[in-house]
Structure formats: structure tokens, C-alpha cells
């Protein structure tokens, strides 16, 4: 069965520091991979996605992620954290058994220290 | 505004009430979804509609009843809910297939008392 693992339910970084949120997946087929962000009392917003082609994907708000097939990883990074980045981040992979379903990680809450 | 609108934003209901959640999108998407988001739990897919037909139903209790009258509107009818049904209910839409990812609404925060 497919699965998505996000390491760390909470990650705390100082403002201006590097943000690294980890996502590993298991999939028997080439995956489509997604990162979403959820601000308090809001729905989820697509940050970026990998489907095919270039393995380094750039998204909104200065985030990027790199698809590494050999490591089955899709980690999210941002060079310099801002206070406005405080939110919960979800990694997801397309479900091989369904044309519609995404398999979701449990989420990582990003805390920014002043 | 994401293009997917959910109403109401907040709902408090008693266990014997009947209420409905509404979702509307004008993005031209063909698929619509209901998700449940509870504290400390992964996102749970409840229902999927494609071209107004239900294509997935993930073992959701019958006290939740979806309705998709057209490709722009999706409802979730609620009756005789339990306190453990309190959660954020998220609607999403997409073109057919998971390749594109979803566009989510802002959710309805439901509290069952």
C-alpha cells in the first residue's frame, strides 16, 4: 500500500534560517507528488507539485522541493524563513489504485521563532 | 478566495439536528471531494464525485449523505451526528485525475453538541 511519511509533527526554525520539511513516500508506480500549506482556519493551498520532468520544483512563497527517486523523498525547503511561513504543511502522493485519491502525510506544523 | 466556496464557515448543531454543508466551484473542474480533518489525525477522504457521479465512498457512516446536483455544486447532508464528528470539513475540486492536485475551499468548522 502507498504511504507518505512526514518526519516531525512540529519543526521550529528561527526567522531567516533555512526551512527543511521532510517527506518520504512509498509507491509502486512513478508518483505525482504535492506539497500543500494550511494557514489557521483555512483550507489547504497547493504550494508546488512534481509530475514529470525537472526534479527540482519551484513553488509559491519561495518554497521549492526536490524529487529524489533513489531516496523516495520529496523534501520541501526555503532558504530564509519568514514569520508568515508559520502554518501546517502537508505532503501528498497520487494514489496508484485510484484516479482521484491523494495519499496524505500527517502534516508538519512549522513554527517560526523571532 | 481560492475559487471553491464553502458555506457556512462555522456550524454548531445538536445530535438530533439535520443540517447541510454547501460547496460551490466555478473553476470548470469535473471532480469534487469531501474531506474530514480532525485534530491529530490525517486527512480523511469521504466522498468523490466525477461528472456528478459518486466514484468513491470510503466507508463513511450513513449519517453523512452527499449530493452532487451538477458539476459546480456539492452538498453534505448531516443528520443525527455524534460528538466525534466534530471536525473541519473540507471541499475540494479538480480536473479529472489526481495529476493536477486539488483546489480546496476554506472549510466548515462543525461542532456537534
GROMACS .gro file of C-alpha atoms in nm:
model
  227
    1UNK     CA    1   0.000   0.000   0.000
    2UNK     CA    2   0.113   0.350  -0.068
    3UNK     CA    3   0.210   0.573   0.221
    4UNK     CA    4   0.354   0.914   0.295
    5UNK     CA    5   0.571   0.985   0.597
    6UNK     CA    6   0.645   1.335   0.717
    7UNK     CA    7   0.925   1.337   0.970
    8UNK     CA    8   0.842   1.559   1.265
    9UNK     CA    9   0.494   1.673   1.357
   10UNK     CA   10   0.647   2.008   1.460
   11UNK     CA   11   0.951   2.187   1.320
   12UNK     CA   12   1.081   2.507   1.476
   13UNK     CA   13   1.323   2.743   1.300
   14UNK     CA   14   1.439   3.097   1.360
   15UNK     CA   15   1.331   3.376   1.128
   16UNK     CA   16   1.584   3.397   0.846
   17UNK     CA   17   1.701   3.037   0.888
   18UNK     CA   18   1.670   2.753   0.639
   19UNK     CA   19   1.341   2.566   0.638
   20UNK     CA   20   1.357   2.191   0.569
   21UNK     CA   21   1.042   1.979   0.590
   22UNK     CA   22   1.088   1.612   0.514
   23UNK     CA   23   0.861   1.385   0.314
   24UNK     CA   24   0.920   1.024   0.217
   25UNK     CA   25   0.677   0.813   0.020
   26UNK     CA   26   0.625   0.461  -0.092
   27UNK     CA   27   0.477   0.396  -0.433
   28UNK     CA   28   0.492   0.110  -0.678
   29UNK     CA   29   0.444   0.341  -0.975
   30UNK     CA   30   0.601   0.672  -1.073
   31UNK     CA   31   0.432   0.914  -0.840
   32UNK     CA   32   0.289   1.257  -0.867
   33UNK     CA   33   0.393   1.447  -0.555
   34UNK     CA   34   0.244   1.753  -0.391
   35UNK     CA   35   0.306   1.993  -0.105
   36UNK     CA   36   0.018   2.188   0.042
   37UNK     CA   37   0.011   2.459   0.309
   38UNK     CA   38  -0.269   2.525   0.556
   39UNK     CA   39  -0.288   2.850   0.749
   40UNK     CA   40  -0.501   2.862   1.065
   41UNK     CA   41  -0.874   2.836   0.999
   42UNK     CA   42  -0.816   2.796   0.626
   43UNK     CA   43  -0.829   2.520   0.370
   44UNK     CA   44  -0.523   2.373   0.202
   45UNK     CA   45  -0.338   2.563  -0.069
   46UNK     CA   46  -0.115   2.400  -0.329
   47UNK     CA   47   0.248   2.507  -0.284
   48UNK     CA   48   0.405   2.302  -0.559
   49UNK     CA   49   0.387   1.969  -0.738
   50UNK     CA   50   0.607   1.724  -0.921
   51UNK     CA   51   0.463   1.529  -1.211
   52UNK     CA   52   0.735   1.466  -1.467
   53UNK     CA   53   1.049   1.637  -1.594
   54UNK     CA   54   1.279   1.851  -1.382
   55UNK     CA   55   1.323   1.707  -1.036
   56UNK     CA   56   1.369   2.044  -0.867
   57UNK     CA   57   1.032   2.210  -0.847
   58UNK     CA   58   0.976   2.572  -0.751
   59UNK     CA   59   0.655   2.682  -0.587
   60UNK     CA   60   0.491   2.984  -0.437
   61UNK     CA   61   0.627   3.194  -0.150
   62UNK     CA   62   0.988   3.100  -0.223
   63UNK     CA   63   0.950   2.728  -0.150
   64UNK     CA   64   1.100   2.451  -0.358
   65UNK     CA   65   1.119   2.074  -0.340
   66UNK     CA   66   1.341   1.812  -0.499
   67UNK     CA   67   1.217   1.472  -0.614
   68UNK     CA   68   1.479   1.207  -0.539
   69UNK     CA   69   1.366   0.874  -0.675
   70UNK     CA   70   1.652   0.676  -0.523
   71UNK     CA   71   1.565   0.807  -0.177
   72UNK     CA   72   1.186   0.810  -0.235
   73UNK     CA   73   1.187   1.160  -0.096
   74UNK     CA   74   1.033   1.495  -0.178
   75UNK     CA   75   1.164   1.735   0.087
   76UNK     CA   76   1.042   2.095   0.099
   77UNK     CA   77   1.290   2.377   0.151
   78UNK     CA   78   1.306   2.754   0.175
   79UNK     CA   79   1.636   2.939   0.216
   80UNK     CA   80   1.512   3.200   0.463
   81UNK     CA   81   1.208   3.163   0.686
   82UNK     CA   82   0.960   3.446   0.738
   83UNK     CA   83   0.712   3.482   1.019
   84UNK     CA   84   0.435   3.448   0.762
   85UNK     CA   85   0.553   3.093   0.683
   86UNK     CA   86   0.412   2.968   1.014
   87UNK     CA   87   0.150   2.713   0.909
   88UNK     CA   88   0.094   2.340   0.869
   89UNK     CA   89   0.244   2.170   0.566
   90UNK     CA   90   0.116   1.851   0.406
   91UNK     CA   91   0.289   1.621   0.161
   92UNK     CA   92   0.074   1.402  -0.067
   93UNK     CA   93   0.127   1.142  -0.339
   94UNK     CA   94  -0.116   1.037  -0.607
   95UNK     CA   95  -0.286   0.707  -0.539
   96UNK     CA   96  -0.196   0.431  -0.781
   97UNK     CA   97  -0.521   0.250  -0.712
   98UNK     CA   98  -0.741   0.544  -0.788
   99UNK     CA   99  -0.757   0.814  -1.047
  100UNK     CA  100  -0.871   1.060  -0.787
  101UNK     CA  101  -0.730   0.987  -0.447
  102UNK     CA  102  -0.426   1.151  -0.295
  103UNK     CA  103  -0.243   0.975  -0.011
  104UNK     CA  104  -0.164   1.230   0.259
  105UNK     CA  105   0.107   1.266   0.516
  106UNK     CA  106   0.009   1.356   0.871
  107UNK     CA  107   0.133   1.712   0.837
  108UNK     CA  108   0.417   1.916   0.987
  109UNK     CA  109   0.350   2.232   1.181
  110UNK     CA  110   0.617   2.492   1.107
  111UNK     CA  111   0.692   2.729   1.394
  112UNK     CA  112   0.895   3.042   1.328
  113UNK     CA  113   1.088   3.192   1.619
  114UNK     CA  114   1.154   3.566   1.612
  115UNK     CA  115  -1.057   3.331  -0.238
  116UNK     CA  116  -0.950   3.005  -0.398
  117UNK     CA  117  -1.238   2.954  -0.637
  118UNK     CA  118  -1.401   2.694  -0.412
  119UNK     CA  119  -1.655   2.843  -0.171
  120UNK     CA  120  -1.788   2.660   0.133
  121UNK     CA  121  -2.080   2.767   0.348
  122UNK     CA  122  -2.131   2.803   0.633
  123UNK     CA  123  -1.781   2.865   0.773
  124UNK     CA  124  -1.890   2.758   1.121
  125UNK     CA  125  -2.176   2.534   1.232
  126UNK     CA  126  -2.287   2.420   1.574
  127UNK     CA  127  -2.553   2.152   1.577
  128UNK     CA  128  -2.719   1.922   1.822
  129UNK     CA  129  -2.711   1.547   1.778
  130UNK     CA  130  -3.072   1.537   1.664
  131UNK     CA  131  -3.046   1.820   1.410
  132UNK     CA  132  -3.033   1.798   1.034
  133UNK     CA  133  -2.809   2.041   0.852
  134UNK     CA  134  -2.631   2.067   0.519
  135UNK     CA  135  -2.290   2.188   0.413
  136UNK     CA  136  -2.257   2.353   0.074
  137UNK     CA  137  -1.965   2.370  -0.166
  138UNK     CA  138  -1.952   2.563  -0.492
  139UNK     CA  139  -1.683   2.594  -0.758
  140UNK     CA  140  -1.672   2.779  -1.087
  141UNK     CA  141  -1.330   2.660  -1.197
  142UNK     CA  142  -1.467   2.427  -1.462
  143UNK     CA  143  -1.349   2.125  -1.265
  144UNK     CA  144  -1.517   1.790  -1.318
  145UNK     CA  145  -1.438   1.622  -0.986
  146UNK     CA  146  -1.537   1.727  -0.635
  147UNK     CA  147  -1.440   1.586  -0.297
  148UNK     CA  148  -1.538   1.592   0.069
  149UNK     CA  149  -1.261   1.554   0.325
  150UNK     CA  150  -1.275   1.539   0.704
  151UNK     CA  151  -0.991   1.693   0.903
  152UNK     CA  152  -0.981   1.609   1.273
  153UNK     CA  153  -0.720   1.716   1.524
  154UNK     CA  154  -0.417   1.487   1.536
  155UNK     CA  155  -0.548   1.268   1.251
  156UNK     CA  156  -0.454   1.251   0.883
  157UNK     CA  157  -0.690   1.393   0.627
  158UNK     CA  158  -0.974   1.150   0.559
  159UNK     CA  159  -1.128   1.129   0.214
  160UNK     CA  160  -1.503   1.084   0.250
  161UNK     CA  161  -1.657   1.107  -0.096
  162UNK     CA  162  -1.553   1.169  -0.455
  163UNK     CA  163  -1.779   1.278  -0.736
  164UNK     CA  164  -1.677   1.285  -1.101
  165UNK     CA  165  -1.914   1.432  -1.356
  166UNK     CA  166  -2.183   1.427  -1.089
  167UNK     CA  167  -2.149   1.055  -1.023
  168UNK     CA  168  -2.015   0.922  -0.697
  169UNK     CA  169  -1.697   0.731  -0.775
  170UNK     CA  170  -1.563   0.670  -0.426
  171UNK     CA  171  -1.717   0.633  -0.086
  172UNK     CA  172  -1.469   0.548   0.184
  173UNK     CA  173  -1.680   0.362   0.439
  174UNK     CA  174  -1.844   0.675   0.569
  175UNK     CA  175  -2.133   0.634   0.817
  176UNK     CA  176  -2.477   0.679   0.667
  177UNK     CA  177  -2.541   0.984   0.886
  178UNK     CA  178  -2.333   1.166   0.621
  179UNK     CA  179  -2.513   1.186   0.287
  180UNK     CA  180  -2.354   1.358  -0.013
  181UNK     CA  181  -2.534   1.514  -0.306
  182UNK     CA  182  -2.392   1.649  -0.631
  183UNK     CA  183  -2.670   1.805  -0.839
  184UNK     CA  184  -2.430   1.942  -1.101
  185UNK     CA  185  -2.057   1.973  -1.157
  186UNK     CA  186  -2.041   2.309  -0.976
  187UNK     CA  187  -2.218   2.219  -0.653
  188UNK     CA  188  -2.166   1.963  -0.382
  189UNK     CA  189  -2.358   1.917  -0.060
  190UNK     CA  190  -2.303   1.714   0.253
  191UNK     CA  191  -2.624   1.642   0.439
  192UNK     CA  192  -2.583   1.573   0.808
  193UNK     CA  193  -2.825   1.404   1.047
  194UNK     CA  194  -2.806   1.251   1.394
  195UNK     CA  195  -2.437   1.323   1.423
  196UNK     CA  196  -2.214   1.227   1.714
  197UNK     CA  197  -1.973   1.450   1.907
  198UNK     CA  198  -1.680   1.267   1.745
  199UNK     CA  199  -1.800   1.402   1.410
  200UNK     CA  200  -1.685   1.748   1.517
  201UNK     CA  201  -1.412   1.845   1.271
  202UNK     CA  202  -1.319   2.072   0.983
  203UNK     CA  203  -1.496   1.956   0.667
  204UNK     CA  204  -1.312   2.048   0.353
  205UNK     CA  205  -1.443   2.053   0.000
  206UNK     CA  206  -1.205   2.033  -0.294
  207UNK     CA  207  -1.229   2.019  -0.671
  208UNK     CA  208  -1.000   1.917  -0.954
  209UNK     CA  209  -0.997   1.829  -1.320
  210UNK     CA  210  -1.041   1.452  -1.363
  211UNK     CA  211  -0.748   1.259  -1.216
  212UNK     CA  212  -0.502   1.319  -0.936
  213UNK     CA  213  -0.230   1.456  -1.168
  214UNK     CA  214  -0.349   1.811  -1.117
  215UNK     CA  215  -0.387   1.820  -0.742
  216UNK     CA  216  -0.688   1.976  -0.576
  217UNK     CA  217  -0.820   2.323  -0.510
  218UNK     CA  218  -0.963   2.340  -0.159
  219UNK     CA  219  -1.226   2.559  -0.002
  220UNK     CA  220  -1.174   2.722   0.337
  221UNK     CA  221  -1.375   2.455   0.515
  222UNK     CA  222  -1.670   2.437   0.753
  223UNK     CA  223  -1.582   2.405   1.120
  224UNK     CA  224  -1.850   2.173   1.260
  225UNK     CA  225  -1.916   2.130   1.629
  226UNK     CA  226  -2.165   1.867   1.742
  227UNK     CA  227  -2.304   1.924   2.091
   0.00000   0.00000   0.00000
